Short mmCIF file of C-alpha atoms and ligand atoms in Angstrom, two decimals:
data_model
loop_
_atom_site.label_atom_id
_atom_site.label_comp_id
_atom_site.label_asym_id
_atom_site.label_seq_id
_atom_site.Cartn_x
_atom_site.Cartn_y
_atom_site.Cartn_z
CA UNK A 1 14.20 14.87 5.25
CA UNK A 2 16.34 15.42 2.06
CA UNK A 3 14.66 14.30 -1.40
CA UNK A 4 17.57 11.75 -1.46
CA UNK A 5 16.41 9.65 1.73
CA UNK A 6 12.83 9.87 1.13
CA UNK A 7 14.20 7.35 -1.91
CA UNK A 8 16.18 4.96 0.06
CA UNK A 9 15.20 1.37 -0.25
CA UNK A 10 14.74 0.27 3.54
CA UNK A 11 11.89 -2.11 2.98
CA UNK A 12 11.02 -3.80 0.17
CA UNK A 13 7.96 -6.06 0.00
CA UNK A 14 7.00 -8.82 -2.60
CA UNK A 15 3.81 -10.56 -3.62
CA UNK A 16 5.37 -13.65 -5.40
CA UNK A 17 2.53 -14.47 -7.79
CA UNK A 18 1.92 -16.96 -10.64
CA UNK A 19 3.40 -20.09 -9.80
CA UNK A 20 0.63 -21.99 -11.21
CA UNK A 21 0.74 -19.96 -14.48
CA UNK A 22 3.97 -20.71 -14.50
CA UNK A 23 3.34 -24.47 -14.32
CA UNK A 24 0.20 -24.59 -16.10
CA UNK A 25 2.16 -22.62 -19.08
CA UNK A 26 4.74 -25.81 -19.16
CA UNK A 27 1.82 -28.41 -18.75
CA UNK A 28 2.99 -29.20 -15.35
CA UNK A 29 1.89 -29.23 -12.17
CA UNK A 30 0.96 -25.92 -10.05
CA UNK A 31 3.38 -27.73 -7.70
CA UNK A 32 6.19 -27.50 -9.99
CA UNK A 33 5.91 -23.40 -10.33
CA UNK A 34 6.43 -23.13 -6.00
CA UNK A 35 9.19 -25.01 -6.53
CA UNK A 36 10.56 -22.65 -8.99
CA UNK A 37 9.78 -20.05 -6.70
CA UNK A 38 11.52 -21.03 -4.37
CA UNK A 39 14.52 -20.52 -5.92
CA UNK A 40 13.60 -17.12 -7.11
CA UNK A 41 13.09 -16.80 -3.51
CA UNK A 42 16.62 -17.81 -2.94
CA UNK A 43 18.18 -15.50 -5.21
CA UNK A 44 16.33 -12.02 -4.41
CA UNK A 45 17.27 -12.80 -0.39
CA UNK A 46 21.13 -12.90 -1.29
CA UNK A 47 20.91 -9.84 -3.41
CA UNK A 48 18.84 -7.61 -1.00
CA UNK A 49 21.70 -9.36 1.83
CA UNK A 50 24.49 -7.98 -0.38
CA UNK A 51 22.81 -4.70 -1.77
CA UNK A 52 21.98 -2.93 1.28
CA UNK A 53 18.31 -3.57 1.88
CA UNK A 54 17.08 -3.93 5.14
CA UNK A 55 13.86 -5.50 5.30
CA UNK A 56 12.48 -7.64 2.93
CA UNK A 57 9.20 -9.18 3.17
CA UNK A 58 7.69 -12.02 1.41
CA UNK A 59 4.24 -13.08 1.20
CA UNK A 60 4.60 -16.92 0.93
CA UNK A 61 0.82 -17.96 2.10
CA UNK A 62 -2.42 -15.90 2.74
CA UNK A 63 -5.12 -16.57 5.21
CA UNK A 64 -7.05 -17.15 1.76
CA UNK A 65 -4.58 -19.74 0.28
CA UNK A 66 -6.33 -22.66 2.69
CA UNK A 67 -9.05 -22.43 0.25
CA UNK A 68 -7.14 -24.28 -2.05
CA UNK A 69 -6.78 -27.67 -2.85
CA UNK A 70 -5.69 -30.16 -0.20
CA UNK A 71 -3.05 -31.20 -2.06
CA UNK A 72 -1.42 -27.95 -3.16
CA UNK A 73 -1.87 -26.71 0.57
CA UNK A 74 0.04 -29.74 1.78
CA UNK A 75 2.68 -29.42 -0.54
CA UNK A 76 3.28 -25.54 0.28
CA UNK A 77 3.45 -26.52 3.57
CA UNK A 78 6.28 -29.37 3.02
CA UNK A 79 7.82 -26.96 0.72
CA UNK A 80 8.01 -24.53 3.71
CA UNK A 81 9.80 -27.58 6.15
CA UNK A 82 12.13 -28.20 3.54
CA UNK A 83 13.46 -24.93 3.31
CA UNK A 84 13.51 -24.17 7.08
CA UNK A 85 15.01 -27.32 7.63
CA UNK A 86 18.03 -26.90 4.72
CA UNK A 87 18.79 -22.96 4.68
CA UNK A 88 19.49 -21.88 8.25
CA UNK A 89 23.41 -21.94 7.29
CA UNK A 90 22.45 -19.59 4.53
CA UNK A 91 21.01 -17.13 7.02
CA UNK A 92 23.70 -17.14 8.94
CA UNK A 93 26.27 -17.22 6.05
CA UNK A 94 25.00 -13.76 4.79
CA UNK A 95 24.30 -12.15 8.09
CA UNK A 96 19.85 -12.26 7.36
CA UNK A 97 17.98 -12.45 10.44
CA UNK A 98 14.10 -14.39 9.86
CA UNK A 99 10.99 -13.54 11.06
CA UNK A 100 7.53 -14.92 10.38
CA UNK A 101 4.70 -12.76 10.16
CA UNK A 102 1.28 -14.29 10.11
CA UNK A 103 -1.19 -16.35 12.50
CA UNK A 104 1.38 -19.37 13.12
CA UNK A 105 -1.45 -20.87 15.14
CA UNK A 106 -2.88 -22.49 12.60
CA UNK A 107 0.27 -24.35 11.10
CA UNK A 108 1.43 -27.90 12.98
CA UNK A 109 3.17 -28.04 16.31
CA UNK A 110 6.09 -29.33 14.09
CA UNK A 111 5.98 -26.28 11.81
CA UNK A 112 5.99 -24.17 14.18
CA UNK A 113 8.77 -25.24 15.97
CA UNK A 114 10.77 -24.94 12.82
CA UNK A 115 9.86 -21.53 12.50
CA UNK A 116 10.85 -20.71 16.14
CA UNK A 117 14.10 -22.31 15.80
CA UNK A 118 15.22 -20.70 12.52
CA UNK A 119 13.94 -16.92 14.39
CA UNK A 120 16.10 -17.82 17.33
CA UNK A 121 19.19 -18.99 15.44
CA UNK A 122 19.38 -16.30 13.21
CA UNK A 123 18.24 -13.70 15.53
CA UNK A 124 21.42 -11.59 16.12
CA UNK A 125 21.87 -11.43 12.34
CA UNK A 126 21.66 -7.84 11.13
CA UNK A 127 22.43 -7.27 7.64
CA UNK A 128 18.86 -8.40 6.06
CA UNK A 129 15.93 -9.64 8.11
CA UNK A 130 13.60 -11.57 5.62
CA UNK A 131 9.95 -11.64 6.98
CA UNK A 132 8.02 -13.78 5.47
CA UNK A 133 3.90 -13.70 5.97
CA UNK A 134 2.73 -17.09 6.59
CA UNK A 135 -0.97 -17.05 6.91
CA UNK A 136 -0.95 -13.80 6.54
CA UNK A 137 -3.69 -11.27 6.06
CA UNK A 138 -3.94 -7.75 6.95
CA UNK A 139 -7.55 -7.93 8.30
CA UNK A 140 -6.21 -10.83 10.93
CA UNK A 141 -3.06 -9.15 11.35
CA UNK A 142 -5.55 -5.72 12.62
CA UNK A 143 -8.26 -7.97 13.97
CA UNK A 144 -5.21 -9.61 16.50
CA UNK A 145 -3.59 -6.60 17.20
CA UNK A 146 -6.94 -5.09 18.75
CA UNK A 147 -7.31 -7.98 20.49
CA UNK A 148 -4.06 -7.94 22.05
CA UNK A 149 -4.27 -4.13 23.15
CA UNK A 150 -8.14 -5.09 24.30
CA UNK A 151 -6.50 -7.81 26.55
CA UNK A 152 -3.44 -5.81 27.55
CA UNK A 153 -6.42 -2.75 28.45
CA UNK A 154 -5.82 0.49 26.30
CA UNK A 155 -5.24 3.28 29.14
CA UNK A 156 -8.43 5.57 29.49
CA UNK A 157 -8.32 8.56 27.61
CA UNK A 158 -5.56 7.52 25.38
CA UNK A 159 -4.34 10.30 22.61
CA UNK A 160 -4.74 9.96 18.55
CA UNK A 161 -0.98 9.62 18.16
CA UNK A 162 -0.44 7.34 21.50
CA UNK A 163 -2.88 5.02 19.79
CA UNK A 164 -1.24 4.73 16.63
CA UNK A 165 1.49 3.79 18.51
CA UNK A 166 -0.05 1.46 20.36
CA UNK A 167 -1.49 -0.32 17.46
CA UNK A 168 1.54 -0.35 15.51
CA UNK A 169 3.19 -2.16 18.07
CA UNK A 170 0.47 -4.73 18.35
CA UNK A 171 0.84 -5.44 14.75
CA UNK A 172 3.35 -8.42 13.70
CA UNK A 173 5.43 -6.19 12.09
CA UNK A 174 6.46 -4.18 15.52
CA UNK A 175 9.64 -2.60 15.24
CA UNK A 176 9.93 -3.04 11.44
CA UNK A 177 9.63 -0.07 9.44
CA UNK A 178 6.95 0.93 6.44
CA UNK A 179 7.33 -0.65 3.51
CA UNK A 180 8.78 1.98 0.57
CA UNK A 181 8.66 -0.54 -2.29
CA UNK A 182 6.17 -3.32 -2.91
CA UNK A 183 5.93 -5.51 -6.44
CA UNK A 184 3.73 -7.57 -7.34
CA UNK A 185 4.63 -9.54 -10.60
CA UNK A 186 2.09 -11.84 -12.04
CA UNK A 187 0.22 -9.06 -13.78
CA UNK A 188 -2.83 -9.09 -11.51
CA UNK A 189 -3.06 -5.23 -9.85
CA UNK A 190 -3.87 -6.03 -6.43
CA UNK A 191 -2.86 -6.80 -2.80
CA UNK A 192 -4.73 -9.18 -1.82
CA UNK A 193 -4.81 -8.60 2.05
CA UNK A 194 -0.96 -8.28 2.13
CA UNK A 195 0.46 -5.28 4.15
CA UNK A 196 -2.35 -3.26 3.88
CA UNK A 197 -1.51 -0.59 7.02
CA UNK A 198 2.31 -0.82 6.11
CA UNK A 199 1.86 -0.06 2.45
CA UNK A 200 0.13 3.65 3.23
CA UNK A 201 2.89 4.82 1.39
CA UNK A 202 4.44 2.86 -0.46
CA UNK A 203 5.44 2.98 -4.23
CA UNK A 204 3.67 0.05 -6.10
CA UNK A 205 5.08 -1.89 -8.52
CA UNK A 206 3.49 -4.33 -10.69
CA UNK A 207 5.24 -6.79 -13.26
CA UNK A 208 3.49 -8.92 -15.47
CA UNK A 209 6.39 -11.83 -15.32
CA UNK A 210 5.64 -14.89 -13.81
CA UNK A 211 6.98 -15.07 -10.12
CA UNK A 212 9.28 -18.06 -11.27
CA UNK A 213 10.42 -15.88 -14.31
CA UNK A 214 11.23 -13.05 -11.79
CA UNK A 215 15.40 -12.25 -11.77
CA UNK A 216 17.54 -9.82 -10.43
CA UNK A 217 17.70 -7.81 -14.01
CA UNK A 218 14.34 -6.64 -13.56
CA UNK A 219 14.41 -6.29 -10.12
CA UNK A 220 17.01 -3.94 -10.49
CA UNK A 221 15.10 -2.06 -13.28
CA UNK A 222 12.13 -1.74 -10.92
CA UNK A 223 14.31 -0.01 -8.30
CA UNK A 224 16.29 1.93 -10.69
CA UNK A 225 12.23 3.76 -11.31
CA UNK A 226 11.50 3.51 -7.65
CA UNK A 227 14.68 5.98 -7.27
CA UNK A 228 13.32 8.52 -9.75
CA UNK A 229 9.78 8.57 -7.65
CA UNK A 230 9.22 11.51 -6.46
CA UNK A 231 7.42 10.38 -3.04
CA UNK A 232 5.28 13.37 -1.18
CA UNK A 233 3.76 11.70 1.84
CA UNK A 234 1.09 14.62 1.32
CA UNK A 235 3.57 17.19 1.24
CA UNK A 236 4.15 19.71 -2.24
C1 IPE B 1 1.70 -17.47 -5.77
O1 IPE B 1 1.45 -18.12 -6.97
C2 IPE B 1 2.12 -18.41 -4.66
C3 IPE B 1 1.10 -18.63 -3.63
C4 IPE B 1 -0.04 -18.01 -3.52
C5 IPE B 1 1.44 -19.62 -2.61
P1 IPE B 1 0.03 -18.70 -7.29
O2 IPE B 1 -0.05 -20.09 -6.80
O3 IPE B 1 -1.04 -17.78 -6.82
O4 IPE B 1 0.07 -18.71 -8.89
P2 IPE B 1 -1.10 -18.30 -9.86
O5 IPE B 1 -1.50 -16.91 -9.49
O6 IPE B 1 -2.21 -19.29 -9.65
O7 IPE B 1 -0.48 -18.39 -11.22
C1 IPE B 2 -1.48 -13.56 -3.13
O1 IPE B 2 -1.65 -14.32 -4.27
C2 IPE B 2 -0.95 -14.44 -2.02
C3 IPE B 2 0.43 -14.85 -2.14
C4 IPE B 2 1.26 -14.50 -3.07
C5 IPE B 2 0.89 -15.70 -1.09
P1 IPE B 2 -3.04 -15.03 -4.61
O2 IPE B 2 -2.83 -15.71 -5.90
O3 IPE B 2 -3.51 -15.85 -3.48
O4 IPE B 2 -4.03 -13.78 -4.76
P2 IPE B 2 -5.36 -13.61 -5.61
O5 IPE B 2 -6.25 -14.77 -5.25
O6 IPE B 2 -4.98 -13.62 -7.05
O7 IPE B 2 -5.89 -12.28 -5.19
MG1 MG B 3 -2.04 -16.24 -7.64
#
């Protein structure tokens, strides 16, 4: 591998965070910041569409996030209709295939059916493919995935690296590669259950502006950096 490629953006992941700082900052309502976000959301697809990144993945609701209020749960969730409802021309305008990662079991029939309508339209779209983890965590992601290959049986005397496999193609993100860039702005220096496996080596990123504050300036600063990374994978 040349120093150059070990740089290339392929997959850049995103922990959207502080919404409700956002909000609380303006004396609104933690509802008001998601809908910021979105729109943030909006803008950072189209640019990754249009600036060569492949995968980008977006962590929009944890398996943790249903211990919020009621009423900020429910309106994440219509937040969520809206937009799968209103932007499927946008995915097919600039080329972005979608694909939810996450236990959609525990969303509404109707939900759900949004989601798998908005994967099947878009998916012979190739330019981008947004993932975004819906009631996502890492630990459920790993705890499935075993259960999967425990139901599928996992041949006897299976090798190290044919297991790997194996699991990585039980995980939601099958067929999508490592993640090379995650950020997390919001200023907290965590991740929160997101990616945990696909982040081995990642570069981490963390920005202290609000998620709704987020733009494509810094984004492009933070990438700018990631370029000058000198990434080992445990090599000299
Ligand atoms: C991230 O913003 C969005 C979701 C978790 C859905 P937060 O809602 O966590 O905002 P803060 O961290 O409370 O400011
Ligand atoms: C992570 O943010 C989850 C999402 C961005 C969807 P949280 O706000 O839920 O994480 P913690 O609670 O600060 O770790
Ligand atoms: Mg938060």
């Amino acid at each position: 591998m040349n120093p150059k490629s070990k740089n290339t953006l392929n997959h850049l992941a995103i922990i959207m965070d502080g919404n409700g700082r956002w909000a609380k900052e303006r004396k609104m309502k933690r509802t008001e910041g998601h809908k910021e976000g979105v729109k943030v959301v909006r803008e950072i697809t189209k640019w990754c569409a249009t600036n060569g990144i492949k995968f980008l993945s977006l962590y929009a609701f944890s398996t943790e996030n249903w211990t919020r209020p009621k009423i900020e749960v429910d309106f994440l969730m219509k937040l969520l209709e809206q937009h799968l409802k209103n932007e499927s021309k946008t995915y097919d305008e600039y080329d972005i295939r979608f694909k939810v990662i996450g236990d959609t079991m525990g969303f509404s029939k109707k939900l759900r059916n949004l989601i798998t309508s908005l994967e099947n339209s878009s998916a012979k779209n190739s330019t981008l493919t947004q993932i975004l983890a819906l009631n996502y965590g890492s630990r459920d992601e790993i705890a499935r995935a075993i259960l999967k290959m425990n139901k599928n049986g996992i041949p006897n005397g299976i090798s190290k690296n044919d297991m790997i496999n194996l699991l990585e193609n039980s995980l939601d993100t099958k067929e999508i590669p490592d993640v090379d860039l995650l950020i997390r702005t919001g200023g907290e220096m965590r991740l929160s259950n997101f990616l945990l496996y696909q982040c081995a080596y990642a570069e981490l990123s963390f920005s202290k502006t609000l998620f709704p504050d987020f733009n494509i300036e810094e984004l492009k600063k933070i990438i700018e950096n990631f370029k000058q990374r000198n990434r080992r994978f445990g090599a000299i």
